[in-house]
RNA sequence: GCCAACGUAGCUCAGUGGUAGAGCAGCUCACUCGUAAUGAGCAGGUCGCCGGUUCAAGUCCGGCCGUUGGCUCCA
């Protein structure tokens, strides 16, 4: 019977999670709860699961713990661990459970929910030392399995009960626990290293972008180096889109409120919009939160024949969304950003092929920037809540099927996520992790039967009748800002040569070689390279160090030998001295790096 | 928006009631140098903003602004 209980508990460990670590963290969470309750007798424990690399426990408490409280709790946890207390599991009846936790409304709520879900199945409680908790397990046999120096409390945060902002805000304490001290130190070192590749830190060091209170939170300004990065990425994608039959358009940054009423975006999105501008006209104008309605109007500005389709309109369009203050962060969540937006208007029989092309483009973008570790999410409707979505059942089923077929055919390792679809249609989302392991949605492909309906779009078919086109929204980068933020962390600021804001820096060893250095710079620039000159009267080691910190791909050193042989000396940012060579051999050497690799996607 | 921490020179940070500090960056001068930091000197701050306590506030209290982490990988 005990065996069976333990076996059942083991089944709750998520796949891919080291079972020992899971049990350690789960057990340490209980131990922490015990220490917290000892320190704050009024604290009511709610839930405390292991999560990736760490664990947390949420409490209702009148006063959040202070830093010295955390230190006390951590010390007390080590004491408890040393007590080698057994984790005793036992089954309890519903009545027993309700009685055990009668003074804890959160546990009562959980118990009642479990009863209504699982009916007669008995609940389990785990007890160690003085602490007993409603818990499905699993846990370690006793606290002696935990290394006291393998645990650490990390931070305090507010968290809403059941994630619902309308309910009580609880105090969440995060901690981590590992099999031993070495593993813990490694984890902590990993966090420190991640900070060094944080795009906000690198953005400052490499002078890519800045923020200013005078402009406003979440409104990045691109400095010269960052702007170059942006423009280069835009050129890359624009060329690729031209190859794929897109036409580029451009729309204003504001639009009349009526536009967004027709599109259905207003007022449903009013929370995340900058307030409408007051004008002497009736309803005023809205800072555009998305480009779709503009592109829809451009599609509709003339009669379209079935022969014209697909019509593919693309724009690097600046949009503004009023994200909650607490959500803002660096470039990954901002209030003004550029969507590499594109809208495809096509016949229903073209939908699948067009989706495939969009996915192919998104994959090509990821591949050109060497993103290998991304996940593909197929975002579908919430099956229990179809009212949240617009459009016919028929269209939805067809859309979801079409998308599923595309990812299957393209052999993408995809996970389906219910309830994550847009209100107008299913999506294929590409997600990449940042330096801290947080996952961000970058590229997206979305199918939409709603906007064509709302704007009454049509084309003339072969039968001379009006037909409704389908619409695909897609953005391979997602937003330039977020993409660049994640990209900076991905390559730790060492951008591939074709993308590097500064590709080559020419530096003279002394003032005697300045003229020749200028000549070299001129040739590089004539060849279209982004090159600069450093002829300050500093030692060459100092100049190299600076260029190295800026992660400039190639450094060209000019001294007596080079002038004499009409050569240049080249050093790569990897630290490799590539030796002396002629200008032509250098240009030939870097030729293959000058353009993004085109072997992405399914070509 | 909510919880917590933080906000001092361009950057990284020290300074817990008694006349604002360091390193790096910057500027000036000297050095003319061979692959990750030459030396000396100078300059640089309404201590985020507003108010309060005090003989005295960067430091204590309150409000605001901003930044960072977190806000269902569900017993």
XYZ file of C-alpha atoms (C1' of nucleotides) in Angstrom:
678
model
C 0.000 0.000 0.000
C 2.873 2.355 0.840
C 4.721 1.103 -2.221
C 1.722 1.846 -4.334
C 1.467 5.368 -2.920
C 5.091 6.055 -3.676
C 4.788 4.691 -7.179
C 1.794 6.878 -7.852
C 3.732 9.882 -6.562
C 6.722 9.157 -8.780
C 4.429 9.385 -11.774
C 3.969 13.090 -11.124
C 7.582 13.911 -11.955
C 7.568 15.736 -15.299
C 9.403 13.930 -18.087
C 12.911 15.202 -18.542
C 13.189 16.297 -14.903
C 15.893 14.472 -12.948
C 13.761 12.536 -10.398
C 16.308 12.995 -7.611
C 16.502 16.756 -8.147
C 12.727 16.906 -8.343
C 12.377 15.161 -5.003
C 15.139 17.251 -3.445
C 13.494 20.509 -4.511
C 10.038 19.373 -3.551
C 11.307 18.296 -0.141
C 13.310 21.477 0.364
C 10.179 23.481 -0.486
C 8.398 21.759 2.427
C 11.340 22.372 4.704
C 11.332 26.033 3.726
C 7.607 26.222 4.454
C 8.254 24.813 7.922
C 10.948 27.413 8.596
C 8.748 30.216 7.264
C 5.853 29.201 9.485
C 8.199 29.048 12.473
C 9.436 32.573 11.743
C 6.004 33.932 10.791
C 3.331 31.993 12.683
C 0.563 33.800 10.776
C 1.900 32.651 7.387
C -0.439 30.310 5.518
C 1.341 27.979 3.098
C -0.484 27.578 -0.232
C 1.445 25.757 -2.949
C 5.121 25.095 -3.465
C 6.250 23.092 -6.473
C 9.663 22.437 -8.000
C 10.189 24.342 -11.252
C 13.052 24.352 -13.723
C 16.323 24.681 -11.776
C 14.529 25.921 -8.675
C 11.445 25.767 -6.493
C 9.132 28.206 -4.826
C 6.498 28.297 -2.126
C 3.650 30.827 -1.934
C 2.415 32.087 1.431
C -0.294 34.382 2.573
C 1.379 36.547 5.186
C 0.730 39.949 6.694
C 4.272 41.206 6.165
C 6.703 40.014 3.510
C 9.973 38.677 4.932
C 13.010 40.921 4.949
C 16.485 39.992 3.829
C 17.556 39.027 7.343
C 14.420 36.889 7.644
C 15.528 35.006 4.554
C 18.952 34.451 6.104
C 17.276 33.152 9.263
C 14.988 30.879 7.265
C 17.895 29.517 5.262
C 19.881 28.760 8.439
C 16.866 27.140 10.044
C 16.365 24.991 6.929
C 19.888 23.629 7.271
C 19.155 22.787 10.895
C 15.982 20.952 9.944
C 17.834 19.053 7.219
C 20.431 17.885 9.725
C 17.645 16.450 11.887
C 17.230 13.566 9.365
C 13.447 13.744 9.665
C 11.469 11.153 7.718
C 8.961 12.264 5.101
C 5.944 10.237 6.158
C 3.224 9.809 3.572
C -0.287 8.735 4.364
C -3.670 8.708 2.765
C -6.411 10.735 4.376
C -10.133 10.840 3.814
C -11.703 14.005 2.518
C -13.077 14.768 5.963
C -9.696 14.264 7.598
C -8.052 16.520 5.033
C -10.586 19.274 5.539
C -10.126 19.025 9.305
C -6.332 19.023 9.114
C -6.224 22.251 7.140
C -9.323 23.926 8.522
C -7.497 27.171 9.295
C -6.013 27.440 5.800
C -8.609 28.581 3.243
C -6.208 27.990 0.343
C -5.684 24.340 1.197
C -9.431 23.988 1.750
C -10.041 25.384 -1.707
C -7.553 22.940 -3.198
C -9.033 20.013 -1.298
C -12.554 20.846 -2.404
C -11.390 21.197 -5.962
C -9.604 17.843 -5.820
C -12.669 16.190 -4.364
C -14.860 17.492 -7.129
C -12.324 16.423 -9.745
C -11.198 13.056 -8.496
C -14.230 11.922 -6.567
C -13.467 9.090 -4.221
C -9.693 8.998 -4.663
C -8.157 9.577 -1.240
C -5.774 12.510 -0.787
C -2.234 12.200 0.496
C -0.382 14.228 3.076
C 3.340 14.308 3.724
C 4.787 15.057 7.114
C 8.349 15.694 8.207
C 9.289 16.971 11.655
C 6.534 19.375 12.713
C 5.314 20.231 9.229
C 2.454 18.540 7.451
C 1.313 19.408 3.958
C -1.322 18.349 1.499
C 0.865 16.969 -1.238
C 0.874 14.383 -3.982
C 4.630 13.900 -3.593
C 7.041 12.468 -4.272
C 9.579 13.235 -1.577
C 12.894 11.912 -0.356
C 12.815 9.226 2.349
C 14.227 11.657 4.893
C 15.863 15.076 5.087
C 19.305 13.513 5.440
C 19.284 12.995 1.667
C 19.706 16.744 1.240
C 23.101 18.437 1.347
C 22.762 21.503 3.615
C 25.212 23.447 1.433
C 23.404 22.547 -1.769
C 20.467 24.862 -1.050
C 19.993 28.605 -1.375
C 17.089 31.029 -1.159
C 17.025 33.354 -4.146
C 14.331 36.007 -4.087
C 10.959 37.197 -2.914
C 8.151 38.095 -5.279
C 4.461 38.771 -5.242
C 2.286 36.166 -6.895
C -1.463 36.065 -7.175
C -3.333 33.094 -5.799
C -3.928 30.861 -8.791
C -2.330 33.495 -11.009
C -5.470 35.573 -10.895
C -4.849 39.304 -10.419
C -8.314 39.646 -8.895
C -7.467 37.334 -6.017
C -5.185 37.656 -3.003
C -1.603 38.543 -3.657
C 0.647 36.051 -1.953
C 4.299 36.220 -1.065
C 6.418 33.882 -3.113
C 9.851 32.803 -1.973
C 12.127 31.340 -4.638
C 14.955 29.027 -3.772
C 17.101 26.460 -5.440
C 18.474 23.107 -4.349
C 21.015 20.770 -5.905
C 22.562 17.418 -5.173
C 25.672 19.047 -3.725
C 27.573 22.274 -3.268
C 29.450 21.893 -6.555
C 26.221 21.729 -8.545
C 24.814 24.714 -6.685
C 27.952 26.763 -7.331
C 27.826 25.815 -10.983
C 24.221 26.976 -11.187
C 25.062 30.275 -9.481
C 28.053 30.782 -11.748
C 25.850 30.111 -14.751
C 23.517 32.908 -13.614
C 26.488 35.262 -13.250
C 27.707 34.383 -16.726
C 24.260 34.974 -18.135
C 24.342 38.490 -16.744
C 27.452 39.200 -18.804
C 25.582 38.394 -22.001
C 22.438 40.230 -20.981
C 21.480 42.331 -23.991
C 20.922 45.373 -21.776
C 24.491 45.219 -20.516
C 25.937 44.548 -23.966
C 23.660 47.159 -25.508
C 25.353 49.761 -23.340
C 28.885 48.460 -23.806
C 28.546 48.167 -27.567
C 26.535 51.393 -27.774
C 23.671 49.770 -29.637
C 20.641 51.424 -28.076
C 19.524 53.564 -25.165
C 16.469 54.539 -23.188
C 15.673 57.893 -21.661
C 13.138 58.906 -19.047
C 12.582 61.988 -21.133
C 11.288 59.854 -24.002
C 9.501 57.320 -21.856
C 9.744 53.768 -20.575
C 9.856 51.011 -23.150
C 10.753 53.351 -26.006
C 14.210 52.373 -27.265
C 16.407 54.713 -29.268
C 18.859 53.096 -31.642
C 22.389 54.467 -31.558
C 24.521 54.354 -34.725
C 25.870 50.839 -34.183
C 22.464 49.443 -33.266
C 20.777 51.246 -36.125
C 23.273 49.651 -38.498
C 22.403 46.267 -37.075
C 18.732 46.970 -37.591
C 19.117 48.252 -41.117
C 21.262 45.275 -42.043
C 18.686 42.825 -40.760
C 15.950 44.729 -42.577
C 17.927 44.656 -45.838
C 18.472 40.949 -45.436
C 14.801 40.223 -44.951
C 13.641 42.700 -47.578
C 15.791 41.004 -50.202
C 14.517 37.626 -49.172
C 10.933 38.824 -49.301
C 11.429 40.250 -52.779
C 12.666 36.827 -53.877
C 9.470 35.360 -52.498
C 7.087 37.680 -54.298
C 6.353 40.264 -51.625
C 5.729 43.922 -52.356
C 6.795 46.453 -49.734
C 4.438 49.181 -48.592
C 4.483 51.936 -46.022
C 1.728 53.272 -43.785
C 1.457 56.184 -41.315
C 1.976 55.762 -37.582
C -1.535 56.823 -36.657
C -4.957 55.937 -37.924
C -8.485 57.061 -37.369
C -10.253 55.324 -34.534
C -12.921 54.038 -36.928
C -10.293 51.912 -38.621
C -9.686 49.981 -35.424
C -13.369 49.777 -34.673
C -13.928 48.153 -38.042
C -10.987 45.821 -37.521
C -12.334 44.840 -34.123
C -9.125 45.774 -32.331
C -10.819 48.649 -30.522
C -12.054 48.688 -27.805
C -11.101 45.101 -26.917
C -7.455 45.991 -26.768
C -7.881 49.349 -25.064
C -5.797 48.168 -22.077
C -2.753 47.770 -24.250
C -3.192 50.855 -26.387
C -1.911 54.344 -25.883
C -5.012 56.439 -25.280
C -6.659 57.906 -28.368
C -5.503 61.354 -29.382
C -7.981 64.123 -28.716
C -8.742 66.079 -31.851
C -11.498 68.427 -32.857
C -12.918 65.623 -34.947
C -15.346 63.124 -33.579
C -13.311 60.222 -32.285
C -9.713 61.167 -32.737
C -6.779 59.059 -33.786
C -4.997 56.056 -32.434
C -1.268 55.433 -32.428
C -1.200 52.314 -34.525
C -0.950 49.152 -32.435
C -0.705 46.915 -35.528
C -0.227 47.221 -39.246
C -2.883 44.774 -40.404
C -5.799 47.164 -40.950
C -3.648 49.435 -43.106
C -2.554 46.556 -45.281
C -6.118 45.368 -45.541
C -7.109 48.776 -46.905
C -4.272 48.604 -49.391
C -5.523 45.251 -50.586
C -9.011 46.668 -50.941
C -8.040 49.835 -52.762
C -8.571 48.149 -56.121
C -10.422 45.228 -57.583
C -8.514 42.000 -57.313
C -8.828 39.048 -59.630
C -8.191 35.451 -58.657
C -5.264 35.685 -61.085
C -3.635 38.386 -58.889
C -3.552 36.261 -55.793
C -1.663 35.834 -53.627
C -1.107 39.501 -52.871
C 1.752 39.761 -50.390
C 2.241 43.115 -48.707
C 5.146 43.662 -46.350
C 6.275 46.531 -44.200
C 8.758 47.124 -41.429
C 6.078 48.924 -39.496
C 6.540 50.769 -36.243
C 3.740 50.048 -33.773
C 2.983 51.229 -30.253
C 1.417 49.210 -27.492
C 0.921 50.345 -23.936
C 2.328 47.340 -22.108
C 1.924 47.239 -18.328
C 4.804 48.946 -16.566
C 5.773 45.758 -14.765
C 6.049 43.881 -18.056
C 8.606 46.163 -19.640
C 12.171 45.013 -19.886
C 15.113 45.840 -22.114
C 14.338 45.203 -25.753
C 12.340 42.060 -25.172
C 9.196 43.849 -24.045
C 8.785 47.446 -25.178
C 6.074 49.961 -25.967
C 7.284 51.028 -29.377
C 8.618 48.439 -31.773
C 9.023 47.494 -35.381
C 7.153 44.498 -36.717
C 8.574 42.914 -39.859
C 4.967 42.607 -40.803
C 3.589 40.932 -43.853
C 0.070 40.081 -44.913
C -0.793 37.588 -47.563
C -4.200 37.705 -49.193
C -4.850 34.484 -51.031
C -7.411 32.000 -52.287
C -8.357 29.210 -49.951
C -6.655 26.679 -52.187
C -3.427 28.634 -51.792
C -3.460 28.815 -48.007
C -1.380 25.761 -47.299
C 1.316 26.580 -49.811
C 1.572 30.130 -48.482
C 1.799 28.988 -44.888
C 4.559 26.648 -45.931
C 6.444 29.511 -47.529
C 6.046 31.648 -44.406
C 7.333 28.870 -42.174
C 10.198 28.323 -44.579
C 11.108 32.008 -44.397
C 10.965 32.017 -40.596
C 13.254 28.986 -40.527
C 15.624 30.637 -42.939
C 15.862 33.702 -40.726
C 16.626 31.580 -37.662
C 19.179 29.566 -39.575
C 20.929 32.643 -41.022
C 21.496 33.823 -37.461
C 22.531 30.428 -36.225
C 19.603 29.869 -33.890
C 19.487 26.115 -33.507
C 17.772 25.817 -30.169
C 14.272 27.092 -30.867
C 10.888 25.554 -30.346
C 7.914 25.547 -32.652
C 4.511 25.948 -31.089
C 1.253 25.306 -32.838
C -1.205 27.543 -31.011
C -4.748 26.237 -31.238
C -8.146 27.108 -29.851
C -9.190 26.348 -26.320
C -11.556 23.439 -26.976
C -13.666 24.288 -23.908
C -14.175 27.898 -24.780
C -15.039 28.428 -28.412
C -16.852 31.688 -27.654
C -13.498 33.402 -27.203
C -12.921 33.148 -30.931
C -14.550 34.594 -34.004
C -15.165 32.825 -37.277
C -16.946 29.693 -38.326
C -16.279 26.257 -36.914
C -15.604 25.114 -40.465
C -12.889 27.672 -41.104
C -11.269 27.006 -37.762
C -11.111 23.287 -38.309
C -9.740 23.781 -41.797
C -7.146 26.282 -40.551
C -5.941 24.139 -37.696
C -5.700 21.138 -39.992
C -3.811 23.085 -42.654
C -1.268 24.301 -40.117
C -0.863 20.862 -38.620
C -0.233 19.406 -42.084
C 2.410 22.025 -42.859
C 4.432 21.423 -39.702
C 4.075 17.667 -40.199
C 5.213 17.796 -43.811
C 8.115 20.032 -42.927
C 9.106 17.617 -40.190
C 9.144 20.252 -37.504
C 9.362 19.178 -33.921
C 6.201 20.956 -32.843
C 4.211 21.050 -29.657
C 0.567 21.981 -29.727
C -0.733 24.468 -27.209
C -4.455 24.705 -26.652
C -5.962 28.107 -25.916
C -2.965 29.983 -27.315
C -4.510 30.849 -30.686
C -5.286 34.438 -31.635
C -8.974 35.256 -31.464
C -9.070 35.254 -35.250
C -7.114 32.123 -36.019
C -4.447 29.538 -35.189
C -0.749 30.389 -35.129
C 2.619 28.789 -35.594
C 5.029 30.478 -33.188
C 8.790 30.251 -33.050
C 10.275 30.631 -29.585
C 13.849 31.202 -28.521
C 15.333 31.424 -25.040
C 17.321 34.366 -23.706
C 20.474 34.227 -21.601
C 18.448 33.661 -18.421
C 16.482 30.818 -19.982
C 13.279 32.769 -20.442
C 11.450 31.836 -23.594
C 10.419 34.573 -26.049
C 8.182 34.351 -29.049
C 9.985 35.643 -32.104
C 8.613 34.641 -35.489
C 4.938 33.937 -36.019
C 2.609 32.793 -38.795
C -1.108 33.349 -38.256
C -4.100 32.418 -40.323
C -7.036 34.815 -40.275
C -10.541 34.546 -41.725
C -11.820 37.350 -39.537
C -10.362 40.564 -40.961
C -11.332 39.733 -44.577
C -14.857 39.336 -43.243
C -14.914 42.519 -41.201
C -13.513 44.607 -44.033
C -15.604 42.770 -46.599
C -12.598 41.863 -48.745
C -13.184 40.041 -51.978
C -11.696 39.099 -55.288
C -13.329 38.153 -58.553
C -13.154 34.453 -59.225
C -12.982 32.593 -62.516
C -16.746 32.334 -62.198
C -17.006 36.142 -62.197
C -18.387 36.015 -58.653
C -17.109 37.679 -55.488
C -15.046 35.446 -53.248
C -13.625 36.050 -49.805
C -9.822 35.754 -49.641
C -7.994 34.198 -46.718
C -5.424 36.288 -44.917
C -2.123 35.259 -43.373
C -0.244 37.461 -40.918
C 3.422 36.648 -40.586
C 6.524 38.145 -39.050
C 9.703 36.060 -39.264
C 11.576 38.268 -36.790
C 8.472 39.000 -34.745
C 9.724 42.411 -33.766
C 13.105 43.848 -34.658
C 13.596 45.001 -31.080
C 12.935 41.688 -29.388
C 14.732 39.771 -32.100
C 17.852 41.886 -31.735
C 17.643 41.647 -27.949
C 17.616 37.866 -28.094
C 20.194 37.853 -30.890
C 22.615 39.937 -28.807
C 22.381 37.362 -26.026
C 22.590 34.471 -28.462
C 25.944 35.591 -29.863
C 27.078 37.482 -26.744
C 27.521 40.606 -28.862
C 29.911 38.941 -31.332
C 27.701 39.360 -34.377
C 28.398 37.449 -37.564
C 30.585 39.427 -39.940
C 27.779 40.401 -42.331
C 25.825 41.880 -39.450
C 28.587 43.456 -37.344
C 28.068 47.223 -37.095
C 31.814 47.674 -37.401
C 33.378 44.943 -39.512
C 37.009 45.957 -39.715
C 39.104 48.392 -37.696
C 42.372 49.622 -39.128
C 44.947 50.648 -36.531
C 48.351 52.198 -36.886
C 51.308 51.256 -34.728
C 52.663 54.784 -34.710
C 51.962 58.131 -36.286
C 54.454 57.444 -39.050
C 52.056 54.961 -40.668
C 48.895 57.021 -40.589
C 48.888 57.817 -44.302
C 49.141 54.184 -45.336
C 46.478 53.238 -42.764
C 44.155 55.809 -44.310
C 44.771 54.299 -47.722
C 43.887 50.867 -46.428
C 40.720 52.193 -44.782
C 39.713 53.910 -47.985
C 40.058 50.690 -49.989
C 38.004 48.738 -47.481
C 35.270 51.354 -47.503
C 35.325 51.528 -51.301
C 34.714 47.810 -51.275
C 31.590 48.408 -49.208
C 32.866 47.280 -45.841
C 31.979 49.042 -42.606
C 35.496 49.938 -41.547
C 36.968 52.542 -39.192
C 40.354 53.931 -38.385
C 42.233 54.175 -35.082
C 45.322 56.343 -35.476
C 45.496 57.696 -31.935
C 48.931 57.783 -30.360
C 48.225 54.781 -28.182
C 50.064 51.505 -27.980
C 48.861 48.823 -30.378
C 47.966 46.576 -27.441
C 45.595 49.223 -26.160
C 43.918 49.670 -29.536
C 43.516 45.938 -29.936
C 42.030 45.605 -26.501
C 39.421 48.226 -27.316
C 38.517 46.631 -30.641
C 38.411 43.266 -28.935
C 35.971 44.530 -26.293
C 33.785 45.903 -29.073
C 33.928 42.434 -30.686
C 34.946 43.822 -34.046
C 35.426 40.781 -36.320
C 38.743 41.846 -37.908
C 41.535 44.140 -36.828
C 44.045 45.350 -39.365
C 47.421 46.368 -37.960
C 49.600 48.763 -39.927
C 53.290 49.227 -39.121
C 56.641 49.480 -40.883
C 56.546 45.933 -42.269
C 53.132 46.398 -43.830
C 54.033 49.688 -45.460
C 57.192 48.139 -46.832
C 55.495 45.083 -48.375
C 52.276 46.867 -49.284
C 50.477 44.317 -47.113
C 48.148 44.369 -44.127
C 48.328 42.301 -40.938
C 45.048 40.790 -39.868
C 43.884 39.667 -36.459
C 40.527 37.984 -35.904
C 38.430 38.665 -32.796
C 38.908 34.996 -31.905
C 42.441 36.092 -31.016
C 43.995 34.383 -34.020
C 46.757 36.276 -35.748
C 46.072 35.640 -39.422
C 49.406 37.120 -40.410
C 50.399 39.414 -43.211
C 48.536 39.415 -46.528
C 47.690 41.607 -49.467
C 44.491 43.586 -49.486
C 43.127 41.361 -52.256
C 43.696 38.155 -50.356
C 42.008 39.692 -47.315
C 38.957 40.658 -49.361
C 38.895 37.190 -50.840
C 39.300 35.623 -47.409
C 36.284 37.401 -45.949
C 34.143 37.149 -49.063
C 32.063 34.202 -47.929
C 31.266 35.900 -44.616
C 29.909 39.019 -46.213
C 26.416 37.731 -46.837
C 24.018 35.769 -44.669
C 23.957 32.089 -45.451
C 21.121 31.267 -47.805
C 20.929 27.616 -46.929
C 18.129 28.112 -44.446
C 14.594 26.923 -44.714
C 13.834 23.956 -46.891
C 15.746 25.022 -50.009
C -1.314 47.309 -12.522
C 0.449 44.311 -7.994
C 4.828 42.430 -4.624
C 10.046 43.050 -3.560
C 14.878 45.161 -4.212
C 17.491 49.064 -6.197
C 18.464 54.541 -8.057
C 25.482 58.517 -5.872
C 30.350 61.268 -11.951
C 29.470 58.837 -18.968
C 30.113 53.361 -16.856
C 30.878 49.918 -12.434
C 30.416 50.848 -7.499
C 32.017 52.618 -2.072
C 30.026 55.998 1.338
C 23.930 54.427 7.404
C 23.072 62.002 10.516
C 28.372 66.357 10.607
C 32.099 70.156 4.264
C 30.598 64.094 -1.724
C 34.859 59.248 -2.947
C 37.514 55.239 -6.073
C 38.502 52.575 -10.604
C 37.525 52.792 -15.736
C 36.061 56.262 -19.619
C 36.992 61.791 -20.937
C 40.463 66.103 -21.523
C 45.823 68.004 -21.454
C 50.969 66.869 -21.719
C 54.993 63.491 -22.409
C 56.138 58.800 -24.802
C 56.051 56.895 -31.268
C 55.355 52.040 -29.289
C 54.118 45.027 -33.150
C 48.670 41.838 -31.385
C 43.825 42.455 -24.707
C 45.259 48.348 -20.565
C 52.368 53.677 -21.067
C 52.896 57.450 -17.375
C 51.724 62.154 -15.075
C 48.249 65.934 -14.427
C 43.256 68.071 -14.995
C 38.228 68.102 -15.140
C 33.745 65.841 -13.889
C 28.006 65.233 -9.152
C 21.205 69.944 -7.282
C 23.548 61.999 -4.475
C 16.310 60.184 -9.563
C 12.272 64.148 -8.380
C 9.041 66.555 -4.612
C 7.898 67.155 0.401
C 8.802 66.138 5.758
C 11.844 65.190 10.498
C 16.509 67.503 12.413
C 20.910 72.667 14.522
C 22.475 69.439 10.373
C 19.887 64.549 5.352
C 23.268 61.070 -0.074
C 22.138 58.741 4.805
C 15.815 58.845 8.567
C 10.204 59.242 7.039
C 6.241 59.956 3.099
C 4.757 60.531 -2.018
C 6.054 60.289 -7.136
C 9.213 58.734 -11.334
C 12.497 55.080 -13.267
C 15.179 50.266 -13.381
C 15.473 45.038 -12.167
C 13.307 40.204 -10.632
C 8.589 37.897 -10.055
C 2.969 37.519 -10.771
C -0.560 29.015 -12.370
C 5.961 24.224 -15.804
C -1.293 24.351 -10.705
C -1.650 19.380 -3.588
